[in-house]
PDB file of C-alpha atoms in Angstrom:
ATOM      1  CA  MET A   1       7.358  16.134  11.803  1.00  0.00           C
ATOM      2  CA  SER A   2       3.997  14.553  10.706  1.00  0.00           C
ATOM      3  CA  ARG A   3       0.872  14.725  12.741  1.00  0.00           C
ATOM      4  CA  LEU A   4      -0.133  11.328  11.540  1.00  0.00           C
ATOM      5  CA  SER A   5      -0.377   8.463  14.022  1.00  0.00           C
ATOM      6  CA  ALA A   6       2.060   5.711  13.504  1.00  0.00           C
ATOM      7  CA  PRO A   7       1.303   2.099  12.113  1.00  0.00           C
ATOM      8  CA  GLN A   8       0.469   0.420  15.552  1.00  0.00           C
ATOM      9  CA  GLY A   9       0.129  -2.807  14.154  1.00  0.00           C
ATOM     10  CA  ALA A  10      -0.668  -1.469  10.758  1.00  0.00           C
ATOM     11  CA  GLY A  11      -3.765   0.333  11.634  1.00  0.00           C
ATOM     12  CA  ARG A  12      -5.023  -1.601  14.340  1.00  0.00           C
ATOM     13  CA  GLY A  13      -4.249   1.198  16.857  1.00  0.00           C
ATOM     14  CA  ARG A  14      -7.338   2.870  15.424  1.00  0.00           C
ATOM     15  CA  ASP A  15     -10.996   1.940  14.078  1.00  0.00           C
ATOM     16  CA  HIS A  16     -10.664  -0.406  11.260  1.00  0.00           C
ATOM     17  CA  ARG A  17     -12.370  -0.582   7.978  1.00  0.00           C
ATOM     18  CA  THR A  18     -12.101  -2.907   5.550  1.00  0.00           C
ATOM     19  CA  GLY A  19     -11.029  -2.365   2.189  1.00  0.00           C
ATOM     20  CA  CYS A  20      -9.114   0.904   1.197  1.00  0.00           C
ATOM     21  CA  HIS A  21     -10.026   4.202   2.646  1.00  0.00           C
ATOM     22  CA  PRO A  22      -6.990   6.962   1.401  1.00  0.00           C
ATOM     23  CA  ASP A  23      -9.180   9.620   2.165  1.00  0.00           C
ATOM     24  CA  ASP A  24      -8.490  10.102   5.751  1.00  0.00           C
ATOM     25  CA  ASN A  25      -4.853   9.703   5.998  1.00  0.00           C
ATOM     26  CA  LEU A  26      -4.069  11.348   2.551  1.00  0.00           C
ATOM     27  CA  ARG A  27      -6.438  14.651   3.601  1.00  0.00           C
ATOM     28  CA  GLU A  28      -4.105  14.812   6.443  1.00  0.00           C
ATOM     29  CA  LEU A  29      -0.844  14.636   4.482  1.00  0.00           C
ATOM     30  CA  CYS A  30      -2.148  16.830   1.769  1.00  0.00           C
ATOM     31  CA  ASP A  31      -2.774  19.554   4.688  1.00  0.00           C
ATOM     32  CA  GLU A  32       0.860  18.758   5.611  1.00  0.00           C
ATOM     33  CA  LEU A  33       3.045  18.349   2.783  1.00  0.00           C
ATOM     34  CA  GLY A  34       0.638  19.813  -0.148  1.00  0.00           C
ATOM     35  CA  VAL A  35      -1.564  18.315  -2.638  1.00  0.00           C
ATOM     36  CA  GLU A  36       0.886  17.701  -5.407  1.00  0.00           C
ATOM     37  CA  ALA A  37       3.412  15.973  -3.212  1.00  0.00           C
ATOM     38  CA  VAL A  38       0.906  13.657  -2.191  1.00  0.00           C
ATOM     39  CA  ASP A  39      -0.227  12.860  -5.902  1.00  0.00           C
ATOM     40  CA  ARG A  40       3.176  12.128  -6.466  1.00  0.00           C
ATOM     41  CA  LEU A  41       3.373   9.746  -3.257  1.00  0.00           C
ATOM     42  CA  VAL A  42       0.332   7.828  -4.284  1.00  0.00           C
ATOM     43  CA  ALA A  43       1.479   7.467  -7.928  1.00  0.00           C
ATOM     44  CA  SER A  44       4.417   6.390  -6.774  1.00  0.00           C
ATOM     45  CA  TYR A  45       3.307   4.190  -4.611  1.00  0.00           C
ATOM     46  CA  LEU A  46       1.084   2.628  -7.392  1.00  0.00           C
ATOM     47  CA  ALA A  47       3.850   2.515  -9.526  1.00  0.00           C
ATOM     48  CA  LEU A  48       5.855   0.180  -7.322  1.00  0.00           C
ATOM     49  CA  LEU A  49       2.754  -2.020  -5.799  1.00  0.00           C
ATOM     50  CA  GLY A  50       2.760  -4.464  -8.192  1.00  0.00           C
ATOM     51  CA  GLY A  51       6.327  -5.144  -8.186  1.00  0.00           C
ATOM     52  CA  ARG A  52       6.790  -5.315  -4.685  1.00  0.00           C
ATOM     53  CA  VAL A  53       3.917  -7.854  -4.261  1.00  0.00           C
ATOM     54  CA  ASP A  54       5.470  -9.997  -6.754  1.00  0.00           C
ATOM     55  CA  ASP A  55       8.906  -9.777  -5.234  1.00  0.00           C
ATOM     56  CA  VAL A  56       7.771 -10.706  -1.775  1.00  0.00           C
ATOM     57  CA  GLY A  57       6.290 -14.010  -3.881  1.00  0.00           C
ATOM     58  CA  GLN A  58       9.366 -14.743  -5.611  1.00  0.00           C
ATOM     59  CA  CYS A  59      11.079 -14.408  -2.016  1.00  0.00           C
ATOM     60  CA  LEU A  60       9.068 -16.762  -0.760  1.00  0.00           C
ATOM     61  CA  ARG A  61       9.007 -19.398  -3.592  1.00  0.00           C
ATOM     62  CA  SER A  62      13.087 -19.196  -3.262  1.00  0.00           C
ATOM     63  CA  LYS A  63      12.880 -19.258   0.838  1.00  0.00           C
ATOM     64  CA  GLN A  64      14.593 -15.917   0.949  1.00  0.00           C
ATOM     65  CA  TYR A  65      12.677 -15.039   3.880  1.00  0.00           C
ATOM     66  CA  GLU A  66      14.842 -12.356   5.419  1.00  0.00           C
ATOM     67  CA  ALA A  67      14.629 -10.091   1.949  1.00  0.00           C
ATOM     68  CA  GLY A  68      10.794 -10.977   1.998  1.00  0.00           C
ATOM     69  CA  SER A  69      10.784  -9.858   5.579  1.00  0.00           C
ATOM     70  CA  ILE A  70      11.929  -6.383   4.722  1.00  0.00           C
ATOM     71  CA  LEU A  71      10.105  -6.265   1.360  1.00  0.00           C
ATOM     72  CA  LEU A  72       6.892  -6.886   3.554  1.00  0.00           C
ATOM     73  CA  LEU A  73       7.992  -4.253   6.432  1.00  0.00           C
ATOM     74  CA  SER A  74       8.152  -1.397   3.668  1.00  0.00           C
ATOM     75  CA  LEU A  75       5.059  -2.320   2.213  1.00  0.00           C
ATOM     76  CA  GLU A  76       3.275  -2.518   5.406  1.00  0.00           C
ATOM     77  CA  THR A  77       4.677   0.990   6.060  1.00  0.00           C
ATOM     78  CA  SER A  78       4.033   2.538   2.846  1.00  0.00           C
ATOM     79  CA  SER A  79       0.076   1.085   2.447  1.00  0.00           C
ATOM     80  CA  HIS A  80      -0.542   2.469   6.130  1.00  0.00           C
ATOM     81  CA  LEU A  81       0.673   5.662   4.871  1.00  0.00           C
ATOM     82  CA  VAL A  82      -1.983   5.985   1.797  1.00  0.00           C
ATOM     83  CA  GLY A  83      -4.920   4.402   3.824  1.00  0.00           C
ATOM     84  CA  ALA A  84      -4.646   0.869   2.309  1.00  0.00           C
ATOM     85  CA  ASP A  85      -5.070  -0.567   6.155  1.00  0.00           C
ATOM     86  CA  ASP A  86      -5.992  -4.023   4.856  1.00  0.00           C
ATOM     87  CA  LEU A  87      -3.095  -4.624   2.425  1.00  0.00           C
ATOM     88  CA  SER A  88      -0.917  -3.041   5.864  1.00  0.00           C
ATOM     89  CA  ARG A  89      -2.551  -5.594   7.990  1.00  0.00           C
ATOM     90  CA  VAL A  90      -1.959  -8.644   5.606  1.00  0.00           C
ATOM     91  CA  ALA A  91       1.701  -7.745   5.057  1.00  0.00           C
ATOM     92  CA  VAL A  92       2.143  -7.546   8.995  1.00  0.00           C
ATOM     93  CA  ASP A  93       0.614 -11.128   9.170  1.00  0.00           C
ATOM     94  CA  LEU A  94       2.472 -12.546   6.546  1.00  0.00           C
ATOM     95  CA  ARG A  95       5.877 -10.719   7.986  1.00  0.00           C
ATOM     96  CA  LEU A  96       5.184 -12.405  11.255  1.00  0.00           C
ATOM     97  CA  ALA A  97       4.338 -15.747  10.026  1.00  0.00           C
ATOM     98  CA  ILE A  98       7.726 -15.785   7.817  1.00  0.00           C
ATOM     99  CA  GLU A  99       9.521 -14.346  11.144  1.00  0.00           C
ATOM    100  CA  GLN A 100       7.852 -17.064  13.503  1.00  0.00           C
ATOM    101  CA  ASP A 101       8.554 -19.753  10.954  1.00  0.00           C
ATOM    102  CA  ARG A 102       4.760 -20.787  10.388  1.00  0.00           C
ATOM    103  CA  GLY A 103       5.334 -21.712   6.554  1.00  0.00           C
ATOM    104  CA  ASP A 104       2.034 -23.702   6.261  1.00  0.00           C
ATOM    105  CA  SER A 105       0.365 -20.261   6.579  1.00  0.00           C
ATOM    106  CA  THR A 106       2.185 -18.229   3.708  1.00  0.00           C
ATOM    107  CA  ASP A 107       0.680 -19.295   0.632  1.00  0.00           C
ATOM    108  CA  GLU A 108      -2.492 -18.416   2.094  1.00  0.00           C
ATOM    109  CA  LEU A 109      -1.226 -15.223   3.251  1.00  0.00           C
ATOM    110  CA  TYR A 110       0.395 -14.475   0.061  1.00  0.00           C
ATOM    111  CA  CYS A 111      -3.127 -14.923  -1.897  1.00  0.00           C
ATOM    112  CA  ALA A 112      -4.912 -12.458   0.582  1.00  0.00           C
ATOM    113  CA  LEU A 113      -1.674 -10.127   0.165  1.00  0.00           C
ATOM    114  CA  ARG A 114      -2.625  -9.748  -3.546  1.00  0.00           C
ATOM    115  CA  ARG A 115      -6.234  -9.684  -3.199  1.00  0.00           C
ATOM    116  CA  SER A 116      -5.504  -6.720  -0.926  1.00  0.00           C
ATOM    117  CA  ALA A 117      -3.037  -5.182  -3.062  1.00  0.00           C
ATOM    118  CA  SER A 118      -5.660  -5.294  -5.805  1.00  0.00           C
ATOM    119  CA  VAL A 119      -8.250  -3.562  -3.699  1.00  0.00           C
ATOM    120  CA  ALA A 120      -5.900  -1.088  -2.733  1.00  0.00           C
ATOM    121  CA  ARG A 121      -4.728  -0.193  -6.466  1.00  0.00           C
ATOM    122  CA  THR A 122      -8.342   0.385  -7.286  1.00  0.00           C
ATOM    123  CA  ALA A 123      -9.272   2.470  -4.450  1.00  0.00           C
ATOM    124  CA  LEU A 124      -6.025   4.711  -4.811  1.00  0.00           C
ATOM    125  CA  SER A 125      -6.402   4.943  -8.698  1.00  0.00           C
ATOM    126  CA  SER A 126      -9.818   6.021  -8.237  1.00  0.00           C
ATOM    127  CA  TRP A 127      -8.851   8.271  -5.404  1.00  0.00           C
ATOM    128  CA  LEU A 128      -6.058   9.817  -7.609  1.00  0.00           C
ATOM    129  CA  ALA A 129      -8.420   9.787 -10.572  1.00  0.00           C
ATOM    130  CA  ALA A 130     -10.846  12.039  -8.790  1.00  0.00           C
ATOM    131  CA  ARG A 131      -8.048  14.660  -8.106  1.00  0.00           C
ATOM    132  CA  GLY A 132      -7.125  14.303 -11.765  1.00  0.00           C
ATOM    133  CA  GLU A 133     -10.437  15.436 -12.661  1.00  0.00           C
ATOM    134  CA  ALA A 134     -10.779  18.717 -10.467  1.00  0.00           C
ATOM    135  CA  GLY A 135      -9.410  20.885 -13.467  1.00  0.00           C
ATOM    136  CA  PRO A 136      -6.264  21.818 -15.872  1.00  0.00           C
ATOM    137  CA  GLU A 137      -4.241  22.467 -12.726  1.00  0.00           C
ATOM    138  CA  ARG A 138      -4.520  18.792 -11.594  1.00  0.00           C
ATOM    139  CA  ALA A 139      -2.709  17.814 -15.355  1.00  0.00           C
ATOM    140  CA  TRP A 140      -0.003  16.414 -13.202  1.00  0.00           C
ATOM    141  CA  ALA A 141      -2.438  14.094 -11.626  1.00  0.00           C
ATOM    142  CA  ARG A 142      -3.720  12.836 -14.486  1.00  0.00           C
ATOM    143  CA  ALA A 143      -0.197  12.033 -15.986  1.00  0.00           C
ATOM    144  CA  ALA A 144       0.427  10.005 -12.890  1.00  0.00           C
ATOM    145  CA  ILE A 145      -2.603   7.718 -13.494  1.00  0.00           C
ATOM    146  CA  SER A 146      -1.792   7.211 -16.874  1.00  0.00           C
ATOM    147  CA  SER A 147       1.791   6.332 -15.514  1.00  0.00           C
ATOM    148  CA  ALA A 148       0.629   3.953 -12.818  1.00  0.00           C
ATOM    149  CA  ARG A 149      -1.616   2.095 -15.057  1.00  0.00           C
ATOM    150  CA  ALA A 150       1.027   1.327 -17.567  1.00  0.00           C
ATOM    151  CA  ALA A 151       3.158   0.082 -14.833  1.00  0.00           C
ATOM    152  CA  PHE A 152       0.353  -2.272 -13.677  1.00  0.00           C
ATOM    153  CA  SER A 153      -0.505  -3.490 -17.416  1.00  0.00           C
ATOM    154  CA  SER A 154       2.890  -4.416 -17.668  1.00  0.00           C
ATOM    155  CA  ALA A 155       3.139  -6.140 -14.077  1.00  0.00           C
TER     156      ALA A 155
END
């Protein structure tokens, strides 16, 4: 069982710092799961991030609110796991706005979601790049970075 705390209000249950700070959560995960598993987790998260955010926007535009809410719950949880607490918090706020039928705030919150995703992408890509530069044994991390960058450039 993981020692990481559950996402109580997406990071609100602990001291909240703005931005994305993967070191805290990911260091614990590395201890539990191993470095390579965490590198793969972060690379997968990065490869999916742009599509998830775009899919949320599509759900909002097409008024598929239940599907959007499910996507946001997934984004909220996975973002908290990798230390992207601002993104997780915005996902919570947008999901609650949808579920509470506060359509007047969804456009603004979706823009905030996109901005927070960009910050998280930059921070996590840097984190992964720093790990990839640690030596030849980190070749997998370098390949993961290239894969994530290719996914973002096509999104």
